[in-house]
Structure formats: structure tokens, C-alpha cells
Amino acid sequence: MGENLGTIDASAYLIVPRGITRCPNASASSGSTPKTGRPFNNIRVFPEQTAYELLRPAVLFGDPAIQRAQETGEPRTSLERKADTFDEQGMVSLFASRPRKQPQETARSLPPDMRQLIVDLRVEMPNMSIREIAEICDTRFHRRPSHHSIKIVLASGPPPSIQMRRFPLFDDTPDPAQRRHNIVQLHAEGWSVASIAEYLGVSKQTVYTTLKRWWQEGVKGLDDSRTHAKRQERSHLKSPMRSAKSKRIRSSANGACMPCYSRRE
């Protein structure tokens, strides 16, 4: 009873649910080995230490999780999940509290501005898909609502804040630059090319061409003066062969004889 066991090196022991055993990598000459084999009740084992010793063969020596599960009785899936968390976070994963479950998203948990946008999009574009509405919300609020939440908002959401279109049809806009600006504005809000074309009553190719000009030239690409200048330039620049051909056509119309060329055999 009066025997002095000396200082105990806790790192020399492997703590498992079966008890305390000698760690394989502990020094044989260590003076901390107990001689009597009696348990040391004065050693306090922290839960974090127990959790680490449970994972150490898998994360340190690469032992299979199924083998460690058979040794300790811990479920294999639980060991794999804890080992993955330890690889990502290190020792912090042993001390961190259990992560709280994220509250399930509902229609009421969406911001009021997002709920209003969902309703207004359906009023402005009745054929817009739920998927595209979610993408537009993600573009504006950096948060993508679920399809179920969008359907609930559309069914019981707030009243729409708009009663008419924000942008007129493409041909109803007198300013050509404003036409192209409307296309760029809708695309910046997250609208797809197909929805923009249907909403403005224009072809998809026109939408693609406008966006390409915006991407290459910026605001200058929306100006219509450049297009007229190019058309006038092309009308004045005619090749000599094209001029000669037009002269031959006019001469044939006046009754002149056209030269006849024989086919080569």
C-alpha cells in the first residue's frame, strides 16, 4: 500500500474501452511502467483524450476503420466520419462542440426582399421556370432558395409590387441604344437568353449579338451610330469587279449582247 509508483507518463499508454495497455511505441526503459498492474485512479482522463486514442490508429498509423471498429465496438461509419473531420480540422475537432444542425429552410425564413422578387418575377414573366427564379435570386442575394420554398412563396407570398412590365418590347423602344441596354440589364439580373428573347419579343441571336458587343466594347457597343457608319462605309466601298458586273447587267438590260463563253470539255 505504501509503494511509490512514481510519475506516470500518460503518453506511454493507449486508452481504449477495454482498459489501459502499453503503447507499442513507448520506450521500454521508461520508468513510468507500473509494476503492480493496479489501475491508477488518480489519473484524470479527458473526453478529448479518449476520443483521440479512439482515432489514433486510423489517423496516425493508417489502420482500416473496420479493424478499429472491431477492436473498440465503435460503428465503422462513425469512426470514418470522425477521422475525416480530424484530417480537416486537426485536434480542434476533438474540442469543438457538436455542430448545430442548420435550421431547415422554409418560405418564411427567406428574406422579405427575396420573397417579393419571386412574386414579381412570376408577374413579369409568367413562363419563367422555378429553376431560373432560383438562379436570379442567387445572383441578387447570393442565396439560392429551394424549389419547394419558391412554390410556397408563389402560392401564399406577398402581393406583387408591380402591375406592368418594366421594359417595353424590343421594337417598341424608339432608342436603339436603350433596346440593347435593356437586354444587358436583364442579363445582369440573372435572366437567361431564352427568357430575355421571349420577354422582349426578339430573337435569341439578337440577344447573343448584343451581349457580345457589350462584352467586347462596353457602353460603346450599345450605340447605334457605329452600325450606321459601317453600313455607309460598306455601301461606298465597292470592288472593281463588282462595278464591272453591275455595268454588264445594265448593258444587258438595254438590249446589248452579252459575251458568250464556251464550257471547257
PDB file of C-alpha atoms in Angstrom:
ATOM      1  CA  MET A   1       0.000   0.000   0.000  1.00  0.00           C
ATOM      2  CA  GLY A   2       2.905   2.371   0.708  1.00  0.00           C
ATOM      3  CA  GLU A   3       4.678   1.634  -2.559  1.00  0.00           C
ATOM      4  CA  ASN A   4       5.538   4.782  -4.551  1.00  0.00           C
ATOM      5  CA  LEU A   5       4.677   4.293  -8.195  1.00  0.00           C
ATOM      6  CA  GLY A   6       6.465   7.472  -9.241  1.00  0.00           C
ATOM      7  CA  THR A   7       5.495   9.838 -12.058  1.00  0.00           C
ATOM      8  CA  ILE A   8       3.217   8.378 -14.686  1.00  0.00           C
ATOM      9  CA  ASP A   9       3.821   9.191 -18.351  1.00  0.00           C
ATOM     10  CA  ALA A  10       0.341   9.365 -19.859  1.00  0.00           C
ATOM     11  CA  SER A  11       1.740   9.249 -23.394  1.00  0.00           C
ATOM     12  CA  ALA A  12       3.043   5.751 -22.775  1.00  0.00           C
ATOM     13  CA  TYR A  13      -0.410   4.236 -22.569  1.00  0.00           C
ATOM     14  CA  LEU A  14      -3.080   3.583 -25.114  1.00  0.00           C
ATOM     15  CA  ILE A  15      -6.536   4.238 -23.751  1.00  0.00           C
ATOM     16  CA  VAL A  16      -9.219   2.011 -25.218  1.00  0.00           C
ATOM     17  CA  PRO A  17     -12.589   0.948 -23.838  1.00  0.00           C
ATOM     18  CA  ARG A  18     -11.095  -2.330 -22.628  1.00  0.00           C
ATOM     19  CA  GLY A  19      -8.669  -0.621 -20.265  1.00  0.00           C
ATOM     20  CA  ILE A  20      -5.165   0.820 -20.210  1.00  0.00           C
ATOM     21  CA  THR A  21      -2.449  -1.053 -22.075  1.00  0.00           C
ATOM     22  CA  ARG A  22       1.104  -0.396 -23.028  1.00  0.00           C
ATOM     23  CA  CYS A  23       1.536   1.751 -26.153  1.00  0.00           C
ATOM     24  CA  PRO A  24       3.674  -0.037 -28.780  1.00  0.00           C
ATOM     25  CA  ASN A  25       5.907   2.994 -29.419  1.00  0.00           C
ATOM     26  CA  ALA A  26       6.607   3.693 -25.769  1.00  0.00           C
ATOM     27  CA  SER A  27      10.184   3.423 -24.575  1.00  0.00           C
ATOM     28  CA  ALA A  28      10.987   0.156 -22.818  1.00  0.00           C
ATOM     29  CA  SER A  29      13.299   1.898 -20.391  1.00  0.00           C
ATOM     30  CA  SER A  30      10.645   4.341 -19.247  1.00  0.00           C
ATOM     31  CA  GLY A  31      10.311   4.460 -15.521  1.00  0.00           C
ATOM     32  CA  SER A  32       6.587   5.073 -15.737  1.00  0.00           C
ATOM     33  CA  THR A  33       5.626   1.442 -16.219  1.00  0.00           C
ATOM     34  CA  PRO A  34       3.530   0.277 -13.270  1.00  0.00           C
ATOM     35  CA  LYS A  35       4.869  -2.804 -11.531  1.00  0.00           C
ATOM     36  CA  THR A  36       1.742  -3.837  -9.723  1.00  0.00           C
ATOM     37  CA  GLY A  37      -0.747  -3.722 -12.590  1.00  0.00           C
ATOM     38  CA  ARG A  38      -3.276  -1.910 -10.436  1.00  0.00           C
ATOM     39  CA  PRO A  39      -5.374   0.879 -12.079  1.00  0.00           C
ATOM     40  CA  PHE A  40      -4.335   4.450 -11.389  1.00  0.00           C
ATOM     41  CA  ASN A  41      -7.443   6.111 -10.071  1.00  0.00           C
ATOM     42  CA  ASN A  42      -5.662   9.429  -9.619  1.00  0.00           C
ATOM     43  CA  ILE A  43      -5.231   9.869 -13.395  1.00  0.00           C
ATOM     44  CA  ARG A  44      -7.927  12.024 -14.927  1.00  0.00           C
ATOM     45  CA  VAL A  45      -8.809  11.038 -18.499  1.00  0.00           C
ATOM     46  CA  PHE A  46     -10.441  13.821 -20.505  1.00  0.00           C
ATOM     47  CA  PRO A  47     -13.100  13.027 -23.117  1.00  0.00           C
ATOM     48  CA  GLU A  48     -10.930  14.632 -25.787  1.00  0.00           C
ATOM     49  CA  GLN A  49      -8.081  12.283 -24.934  1.00  0.00           C
ATOM     50  CA  THR A  50     -10.361   9.280 -25.143  1.00  0.00           C
ATOM     51  CA  ALA A  51     -11.671  10.468 -28.493  1.00  0.00           C
ATOM     52  CA  TYR A  52      -8.144  10.900 -29.847  1.00  0.00           C
ATOM     53  CA  GLU A  53      -6.991   7.487 -28.671  1.00  0.00           C
ATOM     54  CA  LEU A  54     -10.025   6.014 -30.345  1.00  0.00           C
ATOM     55  CA  LEU A  55      -8.993   7.540 -33.666  1.00  0.00           C
ATOM     56  CA  ARG A  56      -5.212   7.452 -33.371  1.00  0.00           C
ATOM     57  CA  PRO A  57      -4.597   4.057 -35.030  1.00  0.00           C
ATOM     58  CA  ALA A  58      -6.640   5.176 -38.020  1.00  0.00           C
ATOM     59  CA  VAL A  59      -5.399   8.751 -38.423  1.00  0.00           C
ATOM     60  CA  LEU A  60      -1.799   8.189 -37.339  1.00  0.00           C
ATOM     61  CA  PHE A  61      -0.929   4.662 -38.463  1.00  0.00           C
ATOM     62  CA  GLY A  62      -3.485   4.285 -41.232  1.00  0.00           C
ATOM     63  CA  ASP A  63      -5.260   1.263 -39.763  1.00  0.00           C
ATOM     64  CA  PRO A  64      -8.526   0.369 -41.512  1.00  0.00           C
ATOM     65  CA  ALA A  65     -11.606   1.788 -39.859  1.00  0.00           C
ATOM     66  CA  ILE A  66     -13.323  -1.594 -39.946  1.00  0.00           C
ATOM     67  CA  GLN A  67     -10.453  -3.122 -37.968  1.00  0.00           C
ATOM     68  CA  ARG A  68     -10.617  -0.371 -35.366  1.00  0.00           C
ATOM     69  CA  ALA A  69     -14.374  -0.781 -35.180  1.00  0.00           C
ATOM     70  CA  GLN A  70     -13.978  -4.469 -34.359  1.00  0.00           C
ATOM     71  CA  GLU A  71     -11.440  -3.667 -31.635  1.00  0.00           C
ATOM     72  CA  THR A  72     -13.445  -0.955 -29.923  1.00  0.00           C
ATOM     73  CA  GLY A  73     -17.050  -1.767 -30.772  1.00  0.00           C
ATOM     74  CA  GLU A  74     -17.495   1.711 -32.297  1.00  0.00           C
ATOM     75  CA  PRO A  75     -19.542   1.820 -35.526  1.00  0.00           C
ATOM     76  CA  ARG A  76     -17.351   1.911 -38.625  1.00  0.00           C
ATOM     77  CA  THR A  77     -19.252   4.799 -40.189  1.00  0.00           C
ATOM     78  CA  SER A  78     -18.841   6.858 -37.028  1.00  0.00           C
ATOM     79  CA  LEU A  79     -15.093   6.232 -36.999  1.00  0.00           C
ATOM     80  CA  GLU A  80     -14.768   7.185 -40.657  1.00  0.00           C
ATOM     81  CA  ARG A  81     -16.713  10.397 -40.125  1.00  0.00           C
ATOM     82  CA  LYS A  82     -14.652  11.387 -37.090  1.00  0.00           C
ATOM     83  CA  ALA A  83     -11.412  10.529 -38.886  1.00  0.00           C
ATOM     84  CA  ASP A  84     -12.364  12.690 -41.866  1.00  0.00           C
ATOM     85  CA  THR A  85     -13.180  15.581 -39.548  1.00  0.00           C
ATOM     86  CA  PHE A  86      -9.859  15.123 -37.762  1.00  0.00           C
ATOM     87  CA  ASP A  87      -7.977  15.205 -41.073  1.00  0.00           C
ATOM     88  CA  GLU A  88      -9.648  18.500 -41.978  1.00  0.00           C
ATOM     89  CA  GLN A  89      -9.552  20.309 -38.613  1.00  0.00           C
ATOM     90  CA  GLY A  90      -6.896  18.513 -36.588  1.00  0.00           C
ATOM     91  CA  MET A  91      -7.060  18.500 -32.792  1.00  0.00           C
ATOM     92  CA  VAL A  92      -9.665  21.242 -32.851  1.00  0.00           C
ATOM     93  CA  SER A  93     -12.246  18.699 -33.949  1.00  0.00           C
ATOM     94  CA  LEU A  94     -11.814  16.898 -30.623  1.00  0.00           C
ATOM     95  CA  PHE A  95     -12.553  20.001 -28.536  1.00  0.00           C
ATOM     96  CA  ALA A  96     -15.176  21.672 -30.689  1.00  0.00           C
ATOM     97  CA  SER A  97     -18.724  21.239 -29.606  1.00  0.00           C
ATOM     98  CA  ARG A  98     -21.101  19.243 -31.724  1.00  0.00           C
ATOM     99  CA  PRO A  99     -22.105  21.357 -34.708  1.00  0.00           C
ATOM    100  CA  ARG A 100     -25.635  22.538 -34.587  1.00  0.00           C
ATOM    101  CA  LYS A 101     -27.936  21.471 -37.308  1.00  0.00           C
ATOM    102  CA  GLN A 102     -28.772  24.219 -39.721  1.00  0.00           C
ATOM    103  CA  PRO A 103     -32.428  25.183 -39.448  1.00  0.00           C
ATOM    104  CA  GLN A 104     -34.432  23.865 -42.319  1.00  0.00           C
ATOM    105  CA  GLU A 105     -35.230  26.493 -44.881  1.00  0.00           C
ATOM    106  CA  THR A 106     -38.838  27.475 -45.164  1.00  0.00           C
ATOM    107  CA  ALA A 107     -40.682  30.077 -47.171  1.00  0.00           C
ATOM    108  CA  ARG A 108     -40.947  32.277 -44.092  1.00  0.00           C
ATOM    109  CA  SER A 109     -37.200  32.064 -43.460  1.00  0.00           C
ATOM    110  CA  LEU A 110     -36.446  33.746 -46.795  1.00  0.00           C
ATOM    111  CA  PRO A 111     -35.692  37.482 -46.667  1.00  0.00           C
ATOM    112  CA  PRO A 112     -38.691  39.696 -47.440  1.00  0.00           C
ATOM    113  CA  ASP A 113     -36.900  41.228 -50.440  1.00  0.00           C
ATOM    114  CA  MET A 114     -36.313  37.794 -51.926  1.00  0.00           C
ATOM    115  CA  ARG A 115     -39.921  36.761 -51.431  1.00  0.00           C
ATOM    116  CA  GLN A 116     -41.048  39.956 -53.128  1.00  0.00           C
ATOM    117  CA  LEU A 117     -38.693  39.353 -56.044  1.00  0.00           C
ATOM    118  CA  ILE A 118     -40.040  35.829 -56.539  1.00  0.00           C
ATOM    119  CA  VAL A 119     -43.602  37.091 -56.786  1.00  0.00           C
ATOM    120  CA  ASP A 120     -42.680  39.974 -59.096  1.00  0.00           C
ATOM    121  CA  LEU A 121     -40.759  37.693 -61.446  1.00  0.00           C
ATOM    122  CA  ARG A 122     -43.765  35.469 -61.909  1.00  0.00           C
ATOM    123  CA  VAL A 123     -45.950  38.531 -62.659  1.00  0.00           C
ATOM    124  CA  GLU A 124     -43.446  39.953 -65.129  1.00  0.00           C
ATOM    125  CA  MET A 125     -42.609  36.635 -66.796  1.00  0.00           C
ATOM    126  CA  PRO A 126     -45.340  34.025 -66.180  1.00  0.00           C
ATOM    127  CA  ASN A 127     -43.496  31.319 -68.143  1.00  0.00           C
ATOM    128  CA  MET A 128     -40.267  31.612 -66.158  1.00  0.00           C
ATOM    129  CA  SER A 129     -39.222  28.301 -64.612  1.00  0.00           C
ATOM    130  CA  ILE A 130     -38.688  27.708 -60.913  1.00  0.00           C
ATOM    131  CA  ARG A 131     -35.064  26.876 -61.602  1.00  0.00           C
ATOM    132  CA  GLU A 132     -34.418  30.219 -63.288  1.00  0.00           C
ATOM    133  CA  ILE A 133     -36.155  32.102 -60.484  1.00  0.00           C
ATOM    134  CA  ALA A 134     -33.777  30.407 -58.043  1.00  0.00           C
ATOM    135  CA  GLU A 135     -30.786  31.415 -60.183  1.00  0.00           C
ATOM    136  CA  ILE A 136     -31.936  35.048 -60.316  1.00  0.00           C
ATOM    137  CA  CYS A 137     -32.317  35.063 -56.510  1.00  0.00           C
ATOM    138  CA  ASP A 138     -28.824  33.622 -56.201  1.00  0.00           C
ATOM    139  CA  THR A 139     -27.434  36.336 -58.493  1.00  0.00           C
ATOM    140  CA  ARG A 140     -29.004  39.140 -56.487  1.00  0.00           C
ATOM    141  CA  PHE A 141     -28.906  37.870 -52.900  1.00  0.00           C
ATOM    142  CA  HIS A 142     -26.095  35.270 -53.118  1.00  0.00           C
ATOM    143  CA  ARG A 143     -28.543  32.747 -51.711  1.00  0.00           C
ATOM    144  CA  ARG A 144     -30.325  30.088 -53.706  1.00  0.00           C
ATOM    145  CA  PRO A 145     -33.762  29.176 -52.345  1.00  0.00           C
ATOM    146  CA  SER A 146     -35.116  25.685 -52.754  1.00  0.00           C
ATOM    147  CA  HIS A 147     -37.757  24.900 -55.338  1.00  0.00           C
ATOM    148  CA  HIS A 148     -40.183  23.964 -52.577  1.00  0.00           C
ATOM    149  CA  SER A 149     -39.772  27.366 -50.893  1.00  0.00           C
ATOM    150  CA  ILE A 150     -40.305  29.182 -54.190  1.00  0.00           C
ATOM    151  CA  LYS A 151     -43.526  27.280 -54.832  1.00  0.00           C
ATOM    152  CA  ILE A 152     -44.834  28.153 -51.366  1.00  0.00           C
ATOM    153  CA  VAL A 153     -43.983  31.838 -51.848  1.00  0.00           C
ATOM    154  CA  LEU A 154     -45.752  31.872 -55.212  1.00  0.00           C
ATOM    155  CA  ALA A 155     -48.815  30.269 -53.654  1.00  0.00           C
ATOM    156  CA  SER A 156     -49.032  32.318 -50.463  1.00  0.00           C
ATOM    157  CA  GLY A 157     -46.435  35.021 -50.804  1.00  0.00           C
ATOM    158  CA  PRO A 158     -46.808  38.796 -50.563  1.00  0.00           C
ATOM    159  CA  PRO A 159     -48.834  40.662 -53.185  1.00  0.00           C
ATOM    160  CA  PRO A 160     -46.862  41.749 -56.256  1.00  0.00           C
ATOM    161  CA  SER A 161     -45.321  45.189 -56.149  1.00  0.00           C
ATOM    162  CA  ILE A 162     -45.563  45.680 -59.920  1.00  0.00           C
ATOM    163  CA  GLN A 163     -48.581  45.599 -62.178  1.00  0.00           C
ATOM    164  CA  MET A 164     -46.926  46.092 -65.568  1.00  0.00           C
ATOM    165  CA  ARG A 165     -43.732  45.395 -67.459  1.00  0.00           C
ATOM    166  CA  ARG A 166     -40.557  47.153 -66.501  1.00  0.00           C
ATOM    167  CA  PHE A 167     -39.222  47.138 -70.056  1.00  0.00           C
ATOM    168  CA  PRO A 168     -41.255  47.501 -73.261  1.00  0.00           C
ATOM    169  CA  LEU A 169     -40.862  45.215 -76.236  1.00  0.00           C
ATOM    170  CA  PHE A 170     -37.709  45.490 -78.284  1.00  0.00           C
ATOM    171  CA  ASP A 171     -39.444  47.049 -81.307  1.00  0.00           C
ATOM    172  CA  ASP A 172     -41.492  49.396 -79.121  1.00  0.00           C
ATOM    173  CA  THR A 173     -38.364  51.065 -77.760  1.00  0.00           C
ATOM    174  CA  PRO A 174     -37.526  54.006 -80.047  1.00  0.00           C
ATOM    175  CA  ASP A 175     -33.906  54.416 -78.955  1.00  0.00           C
ATOM    176  CA  PRO A 176     -31.727  51.581 -80.375  1.00  0.00           C
ATOM    177  CA  ALA A 177     -29.157  52.039 -77.620  1.00  0.00           C
ATOM    178  CA  GLN A 178     -31.874  51.697 -74.985  1.00  0.00           C
ATOM    179  CA  ARG A 179     -33.028  48.457 -76.614  1.00  0.00           C
ATOM    180  CA  ARG A 180     -29.623  46.913 -76.181  1.00  0.00           C
ATOM    181  CA  HIS A 181     -29.295  48.348 -72.684  1.00  0.00           C
ATOM    182  CA  ASN A 182     -32.492  46.540 -71.656  1.00  0.00           C
ATOM    183  CA  ILE A 183     -31.010  43.247 -72.842  1.00  0.00           C
ATOM    184  CA  VAL A 184     -27.812  43.817 -70.862  1.00  0.00           C
ATOM    185  CA  GLN A 185     -29.768  44.855 -67.765  1.00  0.00           C
ATOM    186  CA  LEU A 186     -31.906  41.724 -67.741  1.00  0.00           C
ATOM    187  CA  HIS A 187     -28.866  39.521 -68.309  1.00  0.00           C
ATOM    188  CA  ALA A 188     -27.069  41.194 -65.393  1.00  0.00           C
ATOM    189  CA  GLU A 189     -30.036  40.376 -63.164  1.00  0.00           C
ATOM    190  CA  GLY A 190     -29.624  36.682 -63.978  1.00  0.00           C
ATOM    191  CA  TRP A 191     -32.179  36.230 -66.764  1.00  0.00           C
ATOM    192  CA  SER A 192     -31.387  33.575 -69.332  1.00  0.00           C
ATOM    193  CA  VAL A 193     -31.033  34.331 -73.019  1.00  0.00           C
ATOM    194  CA  ALA A 194     -34.232  32.421 -73.816  1.00  0.00           C
ATOM    195  CA  SER A 195     -36.255  34.376 -71.239  1.00  0.00           C
ATOM    196  CA  ILE A 196     -34.846  37.706 -72.426  1.00  0.00           C
ATOM    197  CA  ALA A 197     -35.723  36.885 -76.025  1.00  0.00           C
ATOM    198  CA  GLU A 198     -39.255  35.848 -75.108  1.00  0.00           C
ATOM    199  CA  TYR A 199     -39.808  38.802 -72.779  1.00  0.00           C
ATOM    200  CA  LEU A 200     -38.619  41.443 -75.255  1.00  0.00           C
ATOM    201  CA  GLY A 201     -40.046  39.721 -78.327  1.00  0.00           C
ATOM    202  CA  VAL A 202     -36.725  39.377 -80.126  1.00  0.00           C
ATOM    203  CA  SER A 203     -34.643  36.507 -81.469  1.00  0.00           C
ATOM    204  CA  LYS A 204     -32.008  34.749 -79.403  1.00  0.00           C
ATOM    205  CA  GLN A 205     -29.381  35.702 -81.966  1.00  0.00           C
ATOM    206  CA  THR A 206     -30.075  39.386 -81.336  1.00  0.00           C
ATOM    207  CA  VAL A 207     -29.605  38.818 -77.624  1.00  0.00           C
ATOM    208  CA  TYR A 208     -26.334  36.958 -78.191  1.00  0.00           C
ATOM    209  CA  THR A 209     -25.051  39.654 -80.556  1.00  0.00           C
ATOM    210  CA  THR A 210     -25.897  42.439 -78.123  1.00  0.00           C
ATOM    211  CA  LEU A 211     -24.211  40.692 -75.212  1.00  0.00           C
ATOM    212  CA  LYS A 212     -21.150  40.016 -77.342  1.00  0.00           C
ATOM    213  CA  ARG A 213     -20.892  43.690 -78.302  1.00  0.00           C
ATOM    214  CA  TRP A 214     -21.303  44.682 -74.658  1.00  0.00           C
ATOM    215  CA  TRP A 215     -18.584  42.268 -73.592  1.00  0.00           C
ATOM    216  CA  GLN A 216     -16.123  43.402 -76.268  1.00  0.00           C
ATOM    217  CA  GLU A 217     -16.779  47.153 -76.411  1.00  0.00           C
ATOM    218  CA  GLY A 218     -18.670  48.063 -73.257  1.00  0.00           C
ATOM    219  CA  VAL A 219     -21.068  51.015 -73.450  1.00  0.00           C
ATOM    220  CA  LYS A 220     -19.814  51.946 -76.920  1.00  0.00           C
ATOM    221  CA  GLY A 221     -21.098  48.630 -78.201  1.00  0.00           C
ATOM    222  CA  LEU A 222     -24.660  49.673 -77.352  1.00  0.00           C
ATOM    223  CA  ASP A 223     -24.520  52.796 -79.512  1.00  0.00           C
ATOM    224  CA  ASP A 224     -26.274  52.516 -82.853  1.00  0.00           C
ATOM    225  CA  SER A 225     -24.200  55.156 -84.661  1.00  0.00           C
ATOM    226  CA  ARG A 226     -21.373  52.698 -85.231  1.00  0.00           C
ATOM    227  CA  THR A 227     -23.689  50.319 -87.092  1.00  0.00           C
ATOM    228  CA  HIS A 228     -24.928  53.034 -89.471  1.00  0.00           C
ATOM    229  CA  ALA A 229     -21.369  54.186 -90.101  1.00  0.00           C
ATOM    230  CA  LYS A 230     -20.305  50.681 -91.077  1.00  0.00           C
ATOM    231  CA  ARG A 231     -23.266  50.271 -93.403  1.00  0.00           C
ATOM    232  CA  GLN A 232     -22.455  53.527 -95.182  1.00  0.00           C
ATOM    233  CA  GLU A 233     -18.824  52.557 -95.405  1.00  0.00           C
ATOM    234  CA  ARG A 234     -19.701  49.194 -96.953  1.00  0.00           C
ATOM    235  CA  SER A 235     -22.048  50.855 -99.446  1.00  0.00           C
ATOM    236  CA  HIS A 236     -19.319  53.215-100.727  1.00  0.00           C
ATOM    237  CA  LEU A 237     -16.561  50.645-100.839  1.00  0.00           C
ATOM    238  CA  LYS A 238     -17.246  48.517-103.928  1.00  0.00           C
ATOM    239  CA  SER A 239     -14.680  46.384-105.660  1.00  0.00           C
ATOM    240  CA  PRO A 240     -13.835  46.968-109.361  1.00  0.00           C
ATOM    241  CA  MET A 241     -15.127  43.531-110.353  1.00  0.00           C
ATOM    242  CA  ARG A 242     -18.440  44.250-108.633  1.00  0.00           C
ATOM    243  CA  SER A 243     -18.710  47.568-110.530  1.00  0.00           C
ATOM    244  CA  ALA A 244     -17.915  45.876-113.836  1.00  0.00           C
ATOM    245  CA  LYS A 245     -20.527  43.219-113.139  1.00  0.00           C
ATOM    246  CA  SER A 246     -23.157  45.855-112.461  1.00  0.00           C
ATOM    247  CA  LYS A 247     -22.266  47.567-115.739  1.00  0.00           C
ATOM    248  CA  ARG A 248     -22.718  44.315-117.677  1.00  0.00           C
ATOM    249  CA  ILE A 249     -26.095  43.790-116.081  1.00  0.00           C
ATOM    250  CA  ARG A 250     -27.220  47.282-117.069  1.00  0.00           C
ATOM    251  CA  SER A 251     -25.958  46.803-120.622  1.00  0.00           C
ATOM    252  CA  SER A 252     -27.859  43.540-120.983  1.00  0.00           C
ATOM    253  CA  ALA A 253     -30.999  45.243-119.816  1.00  0.00           C
ATOM    254  CA  ASN A 254     -30.609  47.803-122.596  1.00  0.00           C
ATOM    255  CA  GLY A 255     -30.511  45.056-125.228  1.00  0.00           C
ATOM    256  CA  ALA A 256     -26.755  44.763-125.663  1.00  0.00           C
ATOM    257  CA  CYS A 257     -25.244  41.433-126.498  1.00  0.00           C
ATOM    258  CA  MET A 258     -23.625  39.593-123.632  1.00  0.00           C
ATOM    259  CA  PRO A 259     -20.372  37.740-124.271  1.00  0.00           C
ATOM    260  CA  CYS A 260     -20.797  34.006-124.551  1.00  0.00           C
ATOM    261  CA  TYR A 261     -18.259  31.664-123.018  1.00  0.00           C
ATOM    262  CA  SER A 262     -18.000  28.063-124.080  1.00  0.00           C
ATOM    263  CA  ARG A 263     -17.769  25.336-121.475  1.00  0.00           C
ATOM    264  CA  ARG A 264     -14.476  23.533-121.338  1.00  0.00           C
ATOM    265  CA  GLU A 265     -14.798  19.860-122.030  1.00  0.00           C
TER     266      GLU A 265
END
